[in-house]
XYZ file of C-alpha atoms in Angstrom:
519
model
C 42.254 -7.310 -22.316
C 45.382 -7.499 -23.612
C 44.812 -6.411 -27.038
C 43.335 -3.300 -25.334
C 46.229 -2.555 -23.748
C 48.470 -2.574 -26.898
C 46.104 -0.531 -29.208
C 46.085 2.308 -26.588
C 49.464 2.165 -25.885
C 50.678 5.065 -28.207
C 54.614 5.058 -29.537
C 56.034 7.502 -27.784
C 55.817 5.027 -24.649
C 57.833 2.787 -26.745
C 60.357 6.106 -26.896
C 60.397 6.468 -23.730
C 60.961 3.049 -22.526
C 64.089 3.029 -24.569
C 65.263 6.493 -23.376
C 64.939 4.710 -19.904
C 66.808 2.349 -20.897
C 69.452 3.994 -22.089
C 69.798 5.839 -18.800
C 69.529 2.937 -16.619
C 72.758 1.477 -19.003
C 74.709 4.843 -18.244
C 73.630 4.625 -14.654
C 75.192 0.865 -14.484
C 78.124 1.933 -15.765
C 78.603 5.145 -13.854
C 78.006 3.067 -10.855
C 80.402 0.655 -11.426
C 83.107 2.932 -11.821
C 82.405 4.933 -9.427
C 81.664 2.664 -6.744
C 84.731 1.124 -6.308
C 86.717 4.461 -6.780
C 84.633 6.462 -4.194
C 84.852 3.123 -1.350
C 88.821 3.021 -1.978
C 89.144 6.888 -1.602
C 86.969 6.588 1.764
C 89.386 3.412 2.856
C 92.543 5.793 2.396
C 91.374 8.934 3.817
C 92.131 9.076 7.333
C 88.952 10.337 9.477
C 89.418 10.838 13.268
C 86.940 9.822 15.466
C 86.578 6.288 13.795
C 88.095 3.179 14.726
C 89.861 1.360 12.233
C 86.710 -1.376 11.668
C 84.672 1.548 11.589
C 86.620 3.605 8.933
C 86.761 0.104 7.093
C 83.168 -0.265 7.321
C 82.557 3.371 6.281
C 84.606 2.648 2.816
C 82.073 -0.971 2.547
C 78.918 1.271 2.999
C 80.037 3.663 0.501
C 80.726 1.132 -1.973
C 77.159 -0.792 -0.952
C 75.339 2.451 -0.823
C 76.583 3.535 -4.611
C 75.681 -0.081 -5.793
C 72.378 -0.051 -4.664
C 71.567 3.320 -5.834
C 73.058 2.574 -9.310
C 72.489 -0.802 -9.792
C 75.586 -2.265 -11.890
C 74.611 -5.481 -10.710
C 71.098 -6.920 -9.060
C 70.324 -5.226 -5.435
C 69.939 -8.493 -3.618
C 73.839 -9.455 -4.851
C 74.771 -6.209 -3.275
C 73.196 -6.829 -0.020
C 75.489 -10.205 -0.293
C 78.571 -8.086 -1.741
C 78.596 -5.950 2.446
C 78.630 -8.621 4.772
C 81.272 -10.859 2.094
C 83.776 -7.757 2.333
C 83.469 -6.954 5.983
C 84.511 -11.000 6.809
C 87.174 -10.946 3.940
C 88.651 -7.381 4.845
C 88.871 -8.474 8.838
C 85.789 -5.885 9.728
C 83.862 -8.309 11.622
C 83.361 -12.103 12.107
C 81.735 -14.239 9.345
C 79.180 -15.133 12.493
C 78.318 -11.824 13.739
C 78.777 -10.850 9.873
C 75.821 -12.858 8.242
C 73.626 -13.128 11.806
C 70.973 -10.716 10.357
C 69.669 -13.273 8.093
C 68.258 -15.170 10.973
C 66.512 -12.721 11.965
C 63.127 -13.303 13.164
C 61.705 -10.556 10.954
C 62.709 -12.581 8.000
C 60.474 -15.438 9.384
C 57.644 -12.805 9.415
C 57.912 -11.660 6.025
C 58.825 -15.054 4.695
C 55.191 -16.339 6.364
C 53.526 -13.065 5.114
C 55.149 -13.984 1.407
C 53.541 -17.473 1.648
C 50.010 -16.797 2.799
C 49.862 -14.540 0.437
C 50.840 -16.482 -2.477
C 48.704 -19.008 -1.496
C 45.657 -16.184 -1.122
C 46.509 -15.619 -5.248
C 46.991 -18.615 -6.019
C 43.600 -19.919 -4.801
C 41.701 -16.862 -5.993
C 41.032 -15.463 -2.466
C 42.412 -12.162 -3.389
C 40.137 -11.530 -6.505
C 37.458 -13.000 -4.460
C 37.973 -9.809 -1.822
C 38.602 -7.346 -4.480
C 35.668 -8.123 -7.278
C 33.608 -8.582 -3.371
C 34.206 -5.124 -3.064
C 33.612 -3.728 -6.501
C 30.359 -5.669 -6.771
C 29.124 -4.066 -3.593
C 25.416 -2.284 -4.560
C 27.008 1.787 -3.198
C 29.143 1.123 -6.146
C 26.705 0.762 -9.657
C 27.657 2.595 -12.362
C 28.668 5.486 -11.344
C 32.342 6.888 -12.194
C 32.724 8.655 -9.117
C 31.583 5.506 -7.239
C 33.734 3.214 -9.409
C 36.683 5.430 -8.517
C 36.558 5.293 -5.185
C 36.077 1.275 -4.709
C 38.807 0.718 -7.032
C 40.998 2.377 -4.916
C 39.110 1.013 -2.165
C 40.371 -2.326 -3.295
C 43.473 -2.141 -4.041
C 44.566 -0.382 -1.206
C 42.811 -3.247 1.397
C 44.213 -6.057 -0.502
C 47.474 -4.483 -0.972
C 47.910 -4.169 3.014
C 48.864 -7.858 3.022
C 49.607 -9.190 -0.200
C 52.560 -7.802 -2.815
C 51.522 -3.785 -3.831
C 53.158 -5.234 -7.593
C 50.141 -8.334 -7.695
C 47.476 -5.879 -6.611
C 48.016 -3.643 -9.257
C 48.505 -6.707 -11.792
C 45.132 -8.147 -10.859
C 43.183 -5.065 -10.875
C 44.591 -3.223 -13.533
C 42.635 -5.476 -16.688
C 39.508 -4.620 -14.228
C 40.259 -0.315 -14.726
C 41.595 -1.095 -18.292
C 38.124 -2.622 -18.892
C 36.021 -0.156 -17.118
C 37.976 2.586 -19.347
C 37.245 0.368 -22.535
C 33.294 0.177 -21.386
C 33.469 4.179 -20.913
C 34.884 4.419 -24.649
C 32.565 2.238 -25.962
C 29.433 3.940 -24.775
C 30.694 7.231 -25.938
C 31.019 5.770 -29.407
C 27.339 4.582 -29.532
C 26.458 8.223 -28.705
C 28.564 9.341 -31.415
C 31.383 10.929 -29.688
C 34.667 9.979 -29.868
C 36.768 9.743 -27.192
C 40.863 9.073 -27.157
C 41.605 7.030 -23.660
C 45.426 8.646 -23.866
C 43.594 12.116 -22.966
C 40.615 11.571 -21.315
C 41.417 12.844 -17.375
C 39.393 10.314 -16.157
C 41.377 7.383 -17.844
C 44.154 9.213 -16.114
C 42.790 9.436 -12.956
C 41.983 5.948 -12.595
C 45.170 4.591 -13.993
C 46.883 6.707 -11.242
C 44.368 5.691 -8.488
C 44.781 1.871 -9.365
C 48.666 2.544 -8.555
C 48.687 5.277 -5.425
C 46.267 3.320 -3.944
C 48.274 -0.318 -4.179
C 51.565 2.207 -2.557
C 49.254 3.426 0.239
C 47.813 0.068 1.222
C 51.245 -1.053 1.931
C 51.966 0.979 4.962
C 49.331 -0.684 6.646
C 50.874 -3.729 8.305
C 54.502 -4.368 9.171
C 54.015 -7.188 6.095
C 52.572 -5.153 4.028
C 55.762 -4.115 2.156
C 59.533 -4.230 2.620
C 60.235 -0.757 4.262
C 57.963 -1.731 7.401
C 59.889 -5.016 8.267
C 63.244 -3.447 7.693
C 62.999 -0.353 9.948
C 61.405 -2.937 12.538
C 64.120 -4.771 12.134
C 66.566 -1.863 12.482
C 64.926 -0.836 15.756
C 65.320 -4.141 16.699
C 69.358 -4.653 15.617
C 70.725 -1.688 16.498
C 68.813 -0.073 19.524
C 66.692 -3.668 21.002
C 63.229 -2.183 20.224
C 60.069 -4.219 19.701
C 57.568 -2.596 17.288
C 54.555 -5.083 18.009
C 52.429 -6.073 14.756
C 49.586 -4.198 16.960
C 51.227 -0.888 17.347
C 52.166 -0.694 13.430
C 48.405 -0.871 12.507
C 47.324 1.341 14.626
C 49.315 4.316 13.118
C 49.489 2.549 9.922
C 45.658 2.540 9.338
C 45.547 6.099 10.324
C 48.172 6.834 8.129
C 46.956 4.906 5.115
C 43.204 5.845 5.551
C 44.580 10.019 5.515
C 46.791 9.272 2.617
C 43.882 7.488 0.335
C 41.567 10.881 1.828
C 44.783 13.103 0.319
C 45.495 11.170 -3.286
C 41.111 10.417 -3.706
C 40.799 14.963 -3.245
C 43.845 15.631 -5.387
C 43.310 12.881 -8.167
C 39.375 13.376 -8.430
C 39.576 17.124 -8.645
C 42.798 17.087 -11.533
C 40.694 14.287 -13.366
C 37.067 14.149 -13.031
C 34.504 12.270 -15.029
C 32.562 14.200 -17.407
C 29.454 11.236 -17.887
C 27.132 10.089 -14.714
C 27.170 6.815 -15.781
C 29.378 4.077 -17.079
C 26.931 1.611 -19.601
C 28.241 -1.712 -19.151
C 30.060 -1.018 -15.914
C 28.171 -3.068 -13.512
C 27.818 -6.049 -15.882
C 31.319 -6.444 -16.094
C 32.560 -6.715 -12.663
C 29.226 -9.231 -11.967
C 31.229 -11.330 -14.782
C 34.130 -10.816 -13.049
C 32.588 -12.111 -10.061
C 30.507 -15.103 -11.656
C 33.861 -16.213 -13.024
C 34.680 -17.094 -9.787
C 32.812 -19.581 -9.428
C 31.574 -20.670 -5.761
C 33.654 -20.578 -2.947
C 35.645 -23.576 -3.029
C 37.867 -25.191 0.198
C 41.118 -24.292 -0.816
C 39.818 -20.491 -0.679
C 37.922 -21.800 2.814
C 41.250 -22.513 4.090
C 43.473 -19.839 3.070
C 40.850 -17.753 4.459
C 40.804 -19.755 7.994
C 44.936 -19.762 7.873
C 44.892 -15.741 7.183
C 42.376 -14.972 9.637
C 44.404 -17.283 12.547
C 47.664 -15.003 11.603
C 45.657 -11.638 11.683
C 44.519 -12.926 15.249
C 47.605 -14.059 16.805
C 48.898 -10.760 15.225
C 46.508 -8.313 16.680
C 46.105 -10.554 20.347
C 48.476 -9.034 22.069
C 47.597 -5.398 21.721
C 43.852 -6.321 23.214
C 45.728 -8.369 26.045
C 47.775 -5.313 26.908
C 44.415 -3.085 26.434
C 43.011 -5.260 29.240
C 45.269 -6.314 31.459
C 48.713 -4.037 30.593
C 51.470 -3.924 28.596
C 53.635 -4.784 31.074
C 51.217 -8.397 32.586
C 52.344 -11.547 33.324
C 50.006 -12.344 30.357
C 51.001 -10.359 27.685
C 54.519 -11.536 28.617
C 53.705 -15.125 28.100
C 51.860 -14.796 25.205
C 54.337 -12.964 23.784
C 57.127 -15.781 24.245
C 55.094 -18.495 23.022
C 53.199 -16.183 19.881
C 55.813 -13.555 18.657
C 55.317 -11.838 15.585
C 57.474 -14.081 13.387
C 55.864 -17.328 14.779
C 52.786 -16.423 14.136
C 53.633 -15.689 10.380
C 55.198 -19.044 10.052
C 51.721 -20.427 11.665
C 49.503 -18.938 9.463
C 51.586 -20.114 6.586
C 52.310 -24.162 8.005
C 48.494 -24.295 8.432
C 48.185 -23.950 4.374
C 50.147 -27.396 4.302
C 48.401 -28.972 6.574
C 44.557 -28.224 5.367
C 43.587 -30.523 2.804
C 41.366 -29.231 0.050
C 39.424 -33.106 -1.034
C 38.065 -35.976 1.603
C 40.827 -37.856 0.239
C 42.996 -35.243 1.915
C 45.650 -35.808 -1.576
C 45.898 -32.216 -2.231
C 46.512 -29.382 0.571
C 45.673 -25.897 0.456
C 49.069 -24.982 -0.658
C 51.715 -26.750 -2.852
C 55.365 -26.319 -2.165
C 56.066 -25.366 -5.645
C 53.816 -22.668 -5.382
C 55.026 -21.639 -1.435
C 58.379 -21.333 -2.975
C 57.426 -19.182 -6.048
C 55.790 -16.840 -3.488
C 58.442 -16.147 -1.705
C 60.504 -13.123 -2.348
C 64.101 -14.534 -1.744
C 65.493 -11.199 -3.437
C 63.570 -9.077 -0.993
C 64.657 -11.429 1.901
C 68.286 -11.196 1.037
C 68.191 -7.375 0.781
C 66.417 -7.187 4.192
C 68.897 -9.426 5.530
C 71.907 -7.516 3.966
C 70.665 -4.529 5.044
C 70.208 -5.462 8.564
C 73.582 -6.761 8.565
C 75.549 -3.561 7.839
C 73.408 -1.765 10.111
C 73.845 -4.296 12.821
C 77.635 -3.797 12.088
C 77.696 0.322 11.706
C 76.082 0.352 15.375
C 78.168 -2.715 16.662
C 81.589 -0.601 15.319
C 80.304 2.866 16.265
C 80.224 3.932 12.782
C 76.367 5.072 12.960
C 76.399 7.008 16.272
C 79.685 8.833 14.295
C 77.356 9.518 11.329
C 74.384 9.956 14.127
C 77.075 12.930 15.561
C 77.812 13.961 12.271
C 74.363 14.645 11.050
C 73.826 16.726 14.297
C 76.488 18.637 14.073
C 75.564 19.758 10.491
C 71.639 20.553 12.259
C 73.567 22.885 14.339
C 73.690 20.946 17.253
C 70.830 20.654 19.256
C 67.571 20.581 16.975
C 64.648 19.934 17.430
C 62.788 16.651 16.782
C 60.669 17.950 14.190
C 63.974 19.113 11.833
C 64.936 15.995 12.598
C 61.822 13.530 11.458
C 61.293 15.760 8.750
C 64.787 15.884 6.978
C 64.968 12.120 7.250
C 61.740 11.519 5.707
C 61.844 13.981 2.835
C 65.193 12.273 2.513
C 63.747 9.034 2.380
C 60.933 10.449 -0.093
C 63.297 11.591 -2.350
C 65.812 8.461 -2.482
C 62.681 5.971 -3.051
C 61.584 8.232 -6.133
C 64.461 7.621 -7.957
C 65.242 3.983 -6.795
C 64.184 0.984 -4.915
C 62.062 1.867 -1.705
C 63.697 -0.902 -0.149
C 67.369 0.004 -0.920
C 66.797 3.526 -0.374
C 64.800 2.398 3.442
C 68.330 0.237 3.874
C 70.506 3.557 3.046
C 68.675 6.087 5.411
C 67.434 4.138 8.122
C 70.485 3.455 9.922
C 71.692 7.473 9.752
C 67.744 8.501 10.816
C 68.083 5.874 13.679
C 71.736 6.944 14.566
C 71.303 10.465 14.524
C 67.830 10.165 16.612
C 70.422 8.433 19.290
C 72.670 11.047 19.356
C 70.049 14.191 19.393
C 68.989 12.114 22.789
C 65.660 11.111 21.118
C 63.598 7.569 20.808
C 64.431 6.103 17.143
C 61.094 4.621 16.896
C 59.504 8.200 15.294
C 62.054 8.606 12.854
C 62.245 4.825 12.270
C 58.589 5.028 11.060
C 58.475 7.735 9.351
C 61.529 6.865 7.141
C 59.519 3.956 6.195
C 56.249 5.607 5.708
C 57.777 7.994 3.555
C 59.158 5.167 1.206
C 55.797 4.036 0.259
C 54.941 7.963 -0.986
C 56.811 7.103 -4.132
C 54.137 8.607 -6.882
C 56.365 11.167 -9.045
C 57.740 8.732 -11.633
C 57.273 5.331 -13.391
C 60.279 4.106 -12.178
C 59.786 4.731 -8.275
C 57.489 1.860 -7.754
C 56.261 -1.576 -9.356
C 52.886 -0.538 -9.418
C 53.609 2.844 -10.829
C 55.286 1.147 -13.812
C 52.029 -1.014 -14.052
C 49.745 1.498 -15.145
C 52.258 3.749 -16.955
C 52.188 0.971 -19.506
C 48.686 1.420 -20.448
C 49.468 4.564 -21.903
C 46.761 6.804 -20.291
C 49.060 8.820 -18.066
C 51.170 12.048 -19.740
C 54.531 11.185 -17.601
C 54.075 15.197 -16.576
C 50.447 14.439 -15.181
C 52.181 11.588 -13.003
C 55.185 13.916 -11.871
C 52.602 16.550 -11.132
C 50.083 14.548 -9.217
C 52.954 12.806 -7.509
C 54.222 15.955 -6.088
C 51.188 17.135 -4.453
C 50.511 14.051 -2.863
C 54.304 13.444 -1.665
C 54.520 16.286 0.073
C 51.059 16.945 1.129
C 51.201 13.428 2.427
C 54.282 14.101 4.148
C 53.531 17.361 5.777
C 49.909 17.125 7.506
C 49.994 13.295 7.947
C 53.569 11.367 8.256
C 55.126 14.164 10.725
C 52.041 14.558 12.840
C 51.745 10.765 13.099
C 55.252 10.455 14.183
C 55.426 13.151 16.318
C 52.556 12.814 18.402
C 51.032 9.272 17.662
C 53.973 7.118 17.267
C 55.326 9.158 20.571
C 52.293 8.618 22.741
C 51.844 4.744 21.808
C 55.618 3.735 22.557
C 56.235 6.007 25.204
């Protein structure tokens, strides 16, 4: 399939790829300059209303903020660079400095990382995807094939990385495409993949869909966990794994509705049949072979997290939130433990009678494992922990109002923050760009007298509605590569879905769903 991939692959990709390149060196390079320069003009400037940890703190941020945005060196050695500062230049502690990365919401994602590493690693996740593309509704039929692609990717990617879904299935659309050319040929028409709409359409599907599947779970990528954690730091909020699914399936079920209407109308398929089609996923899925125990027990230790996860929000359905039940099963199953259940049961299942091999080897646990992610969740949790411990974010929170005018409303408010949000994770990492606004959305939501947890969410739903360019997520890049997408098809298609996506489904959800379930 690779071979595929580089004879479609035409050379102006090549161009661009270099004229990325060449900005991402300026960028580094503006960035460091400029980093530095900006924080030391922000540490001399006086600014009243800020105490002197909190002015000091201010000038950190900036210089943070700039680095992550920029990149002169790797994002998770930024997220180090904050909390280092603040204990060398006196702003806090080195305890209370580099606390956040003992957070329990680490645990969580660190569990989440390992089960699903060991779901890849044992074939589970093909297993669930090729499952659904085999499925009988599906055939041959473009339309069909379409929609269970994205079908796919978007359920898989709700708990495993978005950037491994879109590896795994994107050979699977790359050979669907190459089965679409091939019939074509042996009617005598010619087709050329880097213009045929439907190539697009697919190539784009394969990614949005991988993005949108993400918002499903708190796990299910690294904006979730970090405004959780947020809510958490710097106001004592709970989120419970329950409560994020149920406005995170709504939301990722109208978003897939949203990018399915928009993509399948801008690039339809103009055959009723794909020739080949179905025998190529059944390959896919005789390949697989039978279903063997170390699949058996990744699927046993997933379904015991997904459980534990889910329990409480049935407990408080049936006997209430606030019940001596829920309360106990909530000290001996939080969140975090749970992950780290799901994942110790992979060690402990053996896959032979010999029991000489377990589900899960620690090689492999540790090569799932994100630590770059982990140490920008923790860094960012750490200078917002610090901006509310100082006062700095309820001054910014202030700030921000003041510039609204004072009193507005909480609809000005959600919706600046996530088309802020939107914006920032098109043009860099969703996670740094989640780290940079969600301590302002949650500060300013504080001082307007409002509950953070609306704003919280939609800051981080926003971040997965990064569709414009090639650079704004992993799986966008993916797919770019192939060759199939005009970069002003992608821009285009991203915009309609960004801010349709925004507009009738991440501001209604906040405002009326996320509202009602935590109040």
């Amino acid at each position: 399939m690779e071979d595929v991939v580089k004879q479609k692959t035409p050379q102006v990709v090549d161009e661009e790829t270099s004229n990325d390149s060449s900005f991402d060196r300026k960028r580094r390079i503006i960035g460091a300059i400029c980093g530095p320069i900006c924080a030391l003009l922000v540490w001399i400037t006086p600014i009243e209303g800020l105490t002197t940890e909190a002015h000091q703190l201010l000038a950190i941020m900036t210089l943070v903020a700039l680095w992550w945005i920029t990149e002169p060196i790797p994002i998770p050695v930024t997220s180090l660079v904050g909390p280092t500062l603040c204990v060398v230049l006196g702003v806090v502690k080195m305890k209370e400095a580099f606390a956040a990365f003992s957070n329990p919401m680490i645990f969580l994602f660190m569990g989440g990382f390992i089960i699903a590493k060991a779901m890849m690693v044992n074939g589970l996740d093909k297993r669930i995807a090729y499952g659904i593309m085999s499925m009988k509704w599906v055939g041959d039929s473009p339309k069909r094939i379409f929609l269970a692609i994205g079908l796919a990717c978007m359920l898989c990617s709700g708990w495993i990385s978005n950037t491994a879904t879109a590896a795994m299935m994107f050979p699977i659309a790359l050979g669907l495409l190459e089965a679409i050319r091939e019939m074509m040929a042996a009617n005598g028409k010619q087709i050329d993949l880097r213009t045929y709409k439907y190539a697009t359409g697919l190539m784009l599907m394969t990614a949005y869909a991988c993005s949108i599947g993400g918002v499903l779970t708190p796990i299910g990528t690294p904006p979730n966990i970090i405004m959780l954690g947020f809510l958490s730091e710097m106001s004592d909020i709970h989120v419970s794994f329950f409560h994020w699914m149920c406005w995170g399936f709504l939301a990722m079920v109208a978003y897939f509705i949203i990018a399915y209407i928009v993509l399948s109308r801008m690039f339809p398929a103009d055959v009723e049949h794909i020739e080949g089609a179905s025998e190529l996923i059944q390959e896919k899925v005789k390949s697989l072979g039978k279903w063997t125990n170390a699949q058996k027990n990744t699927l046993f230790a997933f379904i015991v997290a997904v459980v534990l996860w889910v329990a409480p929000g049935v407990l408080s359905m049936v006997y209430g939130a606030e019940s001596d039940v829920v309360k106990e099963y909530n000290r001996f199953f939080p969140e975090a433990a749970v992950a780290m259940v799901g994942a110790l049961l992979l060690f402990f299942l053996p896959i032979n009678k010999r029991w000489s091999k377990m589900t899960i080897e620690w090689k492999d646990a540790v090569a799932g494992v994100e630590w770059g992610t982990l140490l920008l969740f923790g860094g960012g949790l750490a200078m917002g922990g610090m901006m509310y411990s100082t006062g700095l974010s309820a001054w910014i929170g202030e700030q921000i109002i003041g510039m609204m005018g004072g009193e507005p409303s909480e609809l000005l408010l959600v919706a600046i923050f996530c088309v802020m949000s939107l914006l920032l994770s098109e043009l860099t990492s969703h996670t740094a760009a989640t780290n940079m606004i969600g301590p302002l959305a949650i500060g300013a939501a504080v001082s307007a007298g409002f509950s953070p947890v609306p704003v919280a969410v939609g800051v981080a739903l926003s971040a997965s509605l990064g569709f414009m360019l090639p650079v704004s997520t992993p799986p966008n890049a993916i797919v770019y590569a192939s060759g199939y997408i005009p970069i002003t098809k992608m821009i285009k298609t991203g915009v309609y879905i960004d801010f349709i996506g925004i507009a009738i489904v991440t501001i209604p959800i906040v405002l009326y769903l996320v509202n009602w379930i935590v109040g």
